[in-house]
Amino acid sequence: MFEYYKGSSPPRMKTITVRAPINIAVIKYWGKADEQLIIPCNDSISMTLDSPELNTETTITADPQLDEDEFYLDGHPEITINKRIKKSIETAREFASKIPDNRELVTWKLRIMSKNSVPTASGLASSASGIAALSYALIKLYSLDSFFYLSQLSCIARLGSGSACRSLFGGLVHWHGDFVEEVGHWEELNGFVVVFNKERKKISSTTGMQATVKTSSLFQKRIDSVVPERIIQMLEAIKQQDFQVFAEIAMKDSNSFHACCLDTFPPILYLTPESMEIISAVHEYNNKLGRTAVGYTFDAGPNAVIFGLGTDTETFLNQLKLSNINVIPWKLGRGPTKII
Ligand code: PMV
């Protein structure tokens, strides 16, 4: 039964609150094969991160009194709802209208209140947690998960922001074409994010990837052979819980993605000298230990995501001597949750 009857007499409203995490790819998505359906040029694999500082909380109220959908980000009303958010809402309503019990609810306009604990658009995947939280709240609002598989519903998030579809799942997540699934959980996997820069990135991922697809010759090799081979090896490493292989592929793939950015014309440079210092520190540390204890990966920004098993990441962090730099610890997470 639906829960939207508040008080004794209709008309009513229905409110849902959810929290969704960010995810960080260890094999990166970069480039769309289909711009409308947001089908990626290559598969990607991500880790869903669990940290109170790396998620989005979203409350949706469906209210028959509203004339238009409304969207508030961190308490501020957005005058026009952005295209991605509209796309997710539209897609969820399409699913919802297939369920007879939703006939009335689906006609009610929505007030959406979204609160990011992740700095917005800083290359820390805030769009992934933001759109995933919106999508999960819509899924719960219309009880879509009682009628459809989550992988079918993942298009609600994907059409809003590609990588957001991976944040609907916990653990390690594989996105291929129009399909997403969890491919394993690794209890001991954890890490931290080194936040060098909280500012908005200068080139958005959408613009950046379009330019790379158009101009980089390195990118063609990446999607034709480099990533397909890595996906097979990475899935096997996850199955065997082989951290050495997992970390090595993740580091190589982050470097390959940034090399393609640099090979874009005009070039895109997301990494900074500080990012490069962390990369060197990881390799020096691993060399000193004689094993791959920690790995790194960087999205479309300078901030490093460091990962490892058990206490290795903390030991590495302690000898880094970062002063005045914000470090956010995380462990492998379990995906979105409904709070209310
Ligand atoms: O989902 P978008 O359009 O924000 O693109 C995400 C691109 C990367 O974060 C760089 C890589 C990835 O797979 O998340």
CSV table of N, CA and C in Angstrom, one decimal, residues 184-279:
chain,number,residue,atom,x,y,z
A,184,GLY,N,30.5,-7.3,-6.8
A,184,GLY,CA,31.2,-7.8,-5.6
A,184,GLY,C,31.3,-6.7,-4.5
A,185,HIS,N,31.6,-7.3,-3.3
A,185,HIS,CA,31.8,-6.3,-2.2
A,185,HIS,C,33.2,-6.8,-1.5
A,186,TRP,N,33.9,-5.9,-1.0
A,186,TRP,CA,35.2,-6.2,-0.5
A,186,TRP,C,35.3,-5.5,0.8
A,187,GLU,N,35.0,-6.2,1.9
A,187,GLU,CA,34.9,-5.6,3.2
A,187,GLU,C,36.1,-4.8,3.6
A,188,GLU,N,37.3,-5.2,3.3
A,188,GLU,CA,38.5,-4.5,3.8
A,188,GLU,C,38.9,-3.3,3.0
A,189,LEU,N,38.2,-3.1,1.9
A,189,LEU,CA,38.6,-2.0,1.0
A,189,LEU,C,38.1,-0.6,1.6
A,190,ASN,N,39.1,0.3,1.7
A,190,ASN,CA,38.8,1.6,2.3
A,190,ASN,C,39.8,2.6,1.7
A,191,GLY,N,39.7,3.8,2.2
A,191,GLY,CA,40.6,4.8,1.7
A,191,GLY,C,40.3,6.2,2.2
A,192,PHE,N,40.8,7.2,1.4
A,192,PHE,CA,40.6,8.6,1.8
A,192,PHE,C,40.7,9.4,0.5
A,193,VAL,N,40.0,10.6,0.6
A,193,VAL,CA,40.0,11.5,-0.5
A,193,VAL,C,40.9,12.7,-0.1
A,194,VAL,N,41.8,13.1,-0.9
A,194,VAL,CA,42.6,14.3,-0.6
A,194,VAL,C,42.0,15.5,-1.4
A,195,VAL,N,41.4,16.4,-0.6
A,195,VAL,CA,40.7,17.5,-1.3
A,195,VAL,C,41.7,18.7,-1.5
A,196,PHE,N,42.3,18.8,-2.6
A,196,PHE,CA,43.2,20.0,-2.9
A,196,PHE,C,42.3,21.2,-3.3
A,197,ASN,N,41.2,20.9,-3.9
A,197,ASN,CA,40.5,22.0,-4.5
A,197,ASN,C,39.0,21.7,-4.5
A,198,LYS,N,38.2,22.7,-3.8
A,198,LYS,CA,36.8,22.5,-3.7
A,198,LYS,C,36.0,23.3,-4.8
A,199,GLU,N,36.8,24.0,-5.6
A,199,GLU,CA,36.1,24.9,-6.6
A,199,GLU,C,35.5,24.1,-7.8
A,200,ARG,N,34.6,24.7,-8.4
A,200,ARG,CA,34.0,24.1,-9.6
A,200,ARG,C,35.0,23.8,-10.7
A,201,LYS,N,35.0,22.7,-11.3
A,201,LYS,CA,36.0,22.4,-12.4
A,201,LYS,C,35.7,23.3,-13.5
A,202,LYS,N,36.8,23.6,-14.3
A,202,LYS,CA,36.7,24.6,-15.3
A,202,LYS,C,36.0,24.0,-16.6
A,203,ILE,N,36.3,22.7,-16.8
A,203,ILE,CA,35.7,22.1,-18.0
A,203,ILE,C,34.8,20.9,-17.4
A,204,SER,N,33.5,21.0,-17.7
A,204,SER,CA,32.6,20.0,-17.2
A,204,SER,C,32.9,18.7,-17.9
A,205,SER,N,32.5,17.6,-17.2
A,205,SER,CA,32.8,16.2,-17.9
A,205,SER,C,32.1,16.1,-19.2
A,206,THR,N,30.9,16.7,-19.3
A,206,THR,CA,30.1,16.6,-20.6
A,206,THR,C,30.9,17.2,-21.7
A,207,THR,N,31.4,18.5,-21.5
A,207,THR,CA,32.1,19.2,-22.5
A,207,THR,C,33.4,18.5,-22.8
A,208,GLY,N,34.1,18.1,-21.7
A,208,GLY,CA,35.4,17.5,-21.8
A,208,GLY,C,35.4,16.2,-22.6
A,209,MET,N,34.4,15.3,-22.3
A,209,MET,CA,34.4,14.1,-23.0
A,209,MET,C,34.0,14.2,-24.5
A,210,GLN,N,33.2,15.2,-24.8
A,210,GLN,CA,32.8,15.4,-26.2
A,210,GLN,C,34.1,15.8,-27.0
A,211,ALA,N,34.9,16.7,-26.4
A,211,ALA,CA,36.1,17.1,-27.1
A,211,ALA,C,37.1,16.0,-27.2
A,212,THR,N,37.2,15.1,-26.2
A,212,THR,CA,38.1,14.0,-26.3
A,212,THR,C,37.7,13.0,-27.4
A,213,VAL,N,36.4,12.7,-27.5
A,213,VAL,CA,35.9,11.8,-28.5
A,213,VAL,C,36.2,12.4,-29.9
A,214,LYS,N,36.0,13.7,-30.0
A,214,LYS,CA,36.2,14.3,-31.4
A,214,LYS,C,37.7,14.4,-31.8
A,215,THR,N,38.6,14.6,-30.8
A,215,THR,CA,40.0,15.0,-31.2
A,215,THR,C,41.1,14.1,-30.8
A,216,SER,N,40.9,13.2,-29.8
A,216,SER,CA,42.0,12.4,-29.3
A,216,SER,C,42.2,11.1,-30.1
A,217,SER,N,43.3,10.8,-30.6
A,217,SER,CA,43.6,9.5,-31.3
A,217,SER,C,43.9,8.5,-30.3
A,218,LEU,N,44.5,8.9,-29.1
A,218,LEU,CA,44.8,8.0,-28.0
A,218,LEU,C,43.5,7.3,-27.5
A,219,PHE,N,42.4,8.1,-27.5
A,219,PHE,CA,41.1,7.7,-27.0
A,219,PHE,C,40.6,6.5,-27.8
A,220,GLN,N,40.8,6.5,-29.1
A,220,GLN,CA,40.3,5.4,-29.9
A,220,GLN,C,40.9,4.1,-29.5
A,221,LYS,N,42.2,4.1,-29.2
A,221,LYS,CA,42.9,2.9,-28.8
A,221,LYS,C,42.3,2.5,-27.4
A,222,ARG,N,42.1,3.5,-26.6
A,222,ARG,CA,41.5,3.2,-25.2
A,222,ARG,C,40.2,2.5,-25.3
A,223,ILE,N,39.3,2.9,-26.1
A,223,ILE,CA,38.0,2.3,-26.1
A,223,ILE,C,38.0,1.0,-27.0
A,224,ASP,N,38.9,0.9,-28.0
A,224,ASP,CA,38.9,-0.3,-28.8
A,224,ASP,C,39.5,-1.5,-28.1
A,225,SER,N,40.7,-1.3,-27.4
A,225,SER,CA,41.3,-2.5,-26.8
A,225,SER,C,41.8,-2.3,-25.3
A,226,VAL,N,42.2,-1.1,-25.0
A,226,VAL,CA,42.8,-1.0,-23.6
A,226,VAL,C,41.7,-1.3,-22.5
A,227,VAL,N,40.6,-0.6,-22.6
A,227,VAL,CA,39.6,-0.8,-21.6
A,227,VAL,C,38.9,-2.1,-21.6
A,228,PRO,N,38.5,-2.6,-22.8
A,228,PRO,CA,37.9,-4.0,-22.8
A,228,PRO,C,38.8,-5.0,-22.2
A,229,GLU,N,40.1,-5.0,-22.4
A,229,GLU,CA,41.0,-6.0,-21.8
A,229,GLU,C,41.0,-5.8,-20.3
A,230,ARG,N,41.1,-4.5,-19.9
A,230,ARG,CA,41.2,-4.2,-18.4
A,230,ARG,C,39.9,-4.6,-17.7
A,231,ILE,N,38.8,-4.5,-18.3
A,231,ILE,CA,37.5,-4.8,-17.7
A,231,ILE,C,37.5,-6.3,-17.3
A,232,ILE,N,38.0,-7.1,-18.3
A,232,ILE,CA,38.0,-8.6,-18.0
A,232,ILE,C,39.0,-8.9,-16.8
A,233,GLN,N,40.2,-8.2,-16.9
A,233,GLN,CA,41.1,-8.5,-15.8
A,233,GLN,C,40.6,-8.0,-14.5
A,234,MET,N,40.0,-6.8,-14.5
A,234,MET,CA,39.5,-6.2,-13.2
A,234,MET,C,38.4,-7.1,-12.6
A,235,LEU,N,37.5,-7.6,-13.5
A,235,LEU,CA,36.4,-8.4,-12.9
A,235,LEU,C,36.9,-9.7,-12.3
A,236,GLU,N,38.0,-10.2,-12.9
A,236,GLU,CA,38.6,-11.4,-12.3
A,236,GLU,C,39.3,-11.1,-11.0
A,237,ALA,N,40.0,-9.9,-11.0
A,237,ALA,CA,40.7,-9.5,-9.8
A,237,ALA,C,39.7,-9.3,-8.6
A,238,ILE,N,38.5,-8.8,-8.9
A,238,ILE,CA,37.5,-8.6,-7.9
A,238,ILE,C,37.0,-9.9,-7.4
A,239,LYS,N,36.8,-10.8,-8.4
A,239,LYS,CA,36.3,-12.2,-8.0
A,239,LYS,C,37.3,-12.9,-7.1
A,240,GLN,N,38.6,-12.7,-7.4
A,240,GLN,CA,39.7,-13.4,-6.7
A,240,GLN,C,40.1,-12.6,-5.5
A,241,GLN,N,39.6,-11.4,-5.3
A,241,GLN,CA,40.0,-10.4,-4.3
A,241,GLN,C,41.5,-10.3,-4.4
A,242,ASP,N,42.0,-10.0,-5.6
A,242,ASP,CA,43.5,-9.8,-5.8
A,242,ASP,C,43.8,-8.3,-5.8
A,243,PHE,N,44.2,-7.8,-4.7
A,243,PHE,CA,44.3,-6.3,-4.6
A,243,PHE,C,45.4,-5.8,-5.5
A,244,GLN,N,46.5,-6.6,-5.6
A,244,GLN,CA,47.7,-6.1,-6.4
A,244,GLN,C,47.2,-5.8,-7.9
A,245,VAL,N,46.5,-6.8,-8.5
A,245,VAL,CA,46.0,-6.6,-9.8
A,245,VAL,C,45.0,-5.4,-9.9
A,246,PHE,N,44.0,-5.5,-8.9
A,246,PHE,CA,43.0,-4.4,-8.9
A,246,PHE,C,43.6,-3.0,-8.8
A,247,ALA,N,44.5,-2.8,-7.9
A,247,ALA,CA,45.1,-1.5,-7.7
A,247,ALA,C,45.9,-1.1,-8.9
A,248,GLU,N,46.7,-2.0,-9.5
A,248,GLU,CA,47.5,-1.7,-10.6
A,248,GLU,C,46.7,-1.2,-11.8
A,249,ILE,N,45.6,-2.0,-12.1
A,249,ILE,CA,44.7,-1.6,-13.2
A,249,ILE,C,44.1,-0.3,-13.0
A,250,ALA,N,43.6,0.0,-11.7
A,250,ALA,CA,43.0,1.2,-11.4
A,250,ALA,C,43.9,2.4,-11.6
A,251,MET,N,45.2,2.3,-11.2
A,251,MET,CA,46.1,3.4,-11.3
A,251,MET,C,46.4,3.6,-12.8
A,252,LYS,N,46.6,2.5,-13.5
A,252,LYS,CA,46.9,2.6,-15.0
A,252,LYS,C,45.8,3.3,-15.7
A,253,ASP,N,44.5,2.9,-15.3
A,253,ASP,CA,43.4,3.4,-16.0
A,253,ASP,C,43.2,4.9,-15.7
A,254,SER,N,43.4,5.3,-14.5
A,254,SER,CA,43.3,6.7,-14.1
A,254,SER,C,44.3,7.5,-15.0
A,255,ASN,N,45.5,7.0,-15.1
A,255,ASN,CA,46.6,7.7,-15.9
A,255,ASN,C,46.2,7.7,-17.4
A,256,SER,N,45.6,6.6,-17.9
A,256,SER,CA,45.2,6.5,-19.3
A,256,SER,C,44.1,7.6,-19.6
A,257,PHE,N,43.1,7.7,-18.6
A,257,PHE,CA,42.1,8.7,-18.8
A,257,PHE,C,42.6,10.1,-18.9
A,258,HIS,N,43.6,10.4,-17.9
A,258,HIS,CA,44.1,11.8,-17.9
A,258,HIS,C,45.1,12.0,-19.1
A,259,ALA,N,45.7,10.9,-19.6
A,259,ALA,CA,46.5,11.0,-20.8
A,259,ALA,C,45.6,11.4,-22.0
A,260,CYS,N,44.4,10.8,-22.1
A,260,CYS,CA,43.5,11.1,-23.2
A,260,CYS,C,43.0,12.5,-23.0
A,261,CYS,N,42.8,13.0,-21.8
A,261,CYS,CA,42.4,14.4,-21.6
A,261,CYS,C,43.5,15.3,-22.2
A,262,LEU,N,44.8,15.0,-21.9
A,262,LEU,CA,45.9,15.8,-22.4
A,262,LEU,C,46.0,15.7,-23.9
A,263,ASP,N,45.6,14.6,-24.4
A,263,ASP,CA,45.7,14.3,-25.9
A,263,ASP,C,44.5,15.0,-26.6
A,264,THR,N,43.5,15.5,-25.9
A,264,THR,CA,42.4,16.2,-26.4
A,264,THR,C,42.9,17.6,-26.9
A,265,PHE,N,42.3,18.1,-28.0
A,265,PHE,CA,42.9,19.3,-28.6
A,265,PHE,C,41.7,20.4,-28.7
A,266,PRO,N,41.9,21.6,-28.0
A,266,PRO,CA,42.9,21.9,-27.0
A,266,PRO,C,42.9,21.0,-25.8
A,267,PRO,N,44.1,20.8,-25.2
A,267,PRO,CA,44.2,19.9,-24.1
A,267,PRO,C,43.4,20.2,-22.9
A,268,ILE,N,43.0,19.1,-22.2
A,268,ILE,CA,42.3,19.3,-20.9
A,268,ILE,C,43.3,18.8,-19.8
A,269,LEU,N,43.5,19.6,-18.8
A,269,LEU,CA,44.4,19.2,-17.7
A,269,LEU,C,43.7,19.3,-16.4
A,270,TYR,N,43.3,18.2,-15.9
A,270,TYR,CA,42.6,18.2,-14.6
A,270,TYR,C,43.6,18.0,-13.4
A,271,LEU,N,44.7,17.3,-13.7
A,271,LEU,CA,45.7,17.1,-12.6
A,271,LEU,C,46.5,18.3,-12.4
A,272,THR,N,47.0,18.5,-11.1
A,272,THR,CA,47.8,19.7,-10.8
A,272,THR,C,49.2,19.1,-10.3
A,273,PRO,N,50.2,20.0,-10.0
A,273,PRO,CA,51.4,19.5,-9.4
A,273,PRO,C,51.2,18.7,-8.1
A,274,GLU,N,50.2,19.2,-7.3
A,274,GLU,CA,49.9,18.5,-6.1
A,274,GLU,C,49.4,17.0,-6.3
A,275,SER,N,48.6,16.9,-7.4
A,275,SER,CA,48.1,15.5,-7.8
A,275,SER,C,49.3,14.7,-8.1
A,276,MET,N,50.2,15.2,-8.9
A,276,MET,CA,51.4,14.5,-9.4
A,276,MET,C,52.2,14.0,-8.2
A,277,GLU,N,52.3,14.9,-7.2
A,277,GLU,CA,53.1,14.6,-6.0
A,277,GLU,C,52.5,13.4,-5.3
A,278,ILE,N,51.2,13.3,-5.2
A,278,ILE,CA,50.5,12.2,-4.5
A,278,ILE,C,50.8,10.9,-5.3
A,279,ILE,N,50.7,11.0,-6.7
A,279,ILE,CA,51.0,9.9,-7.5
A,279,ILE,C,52.4,9.3,-7.2
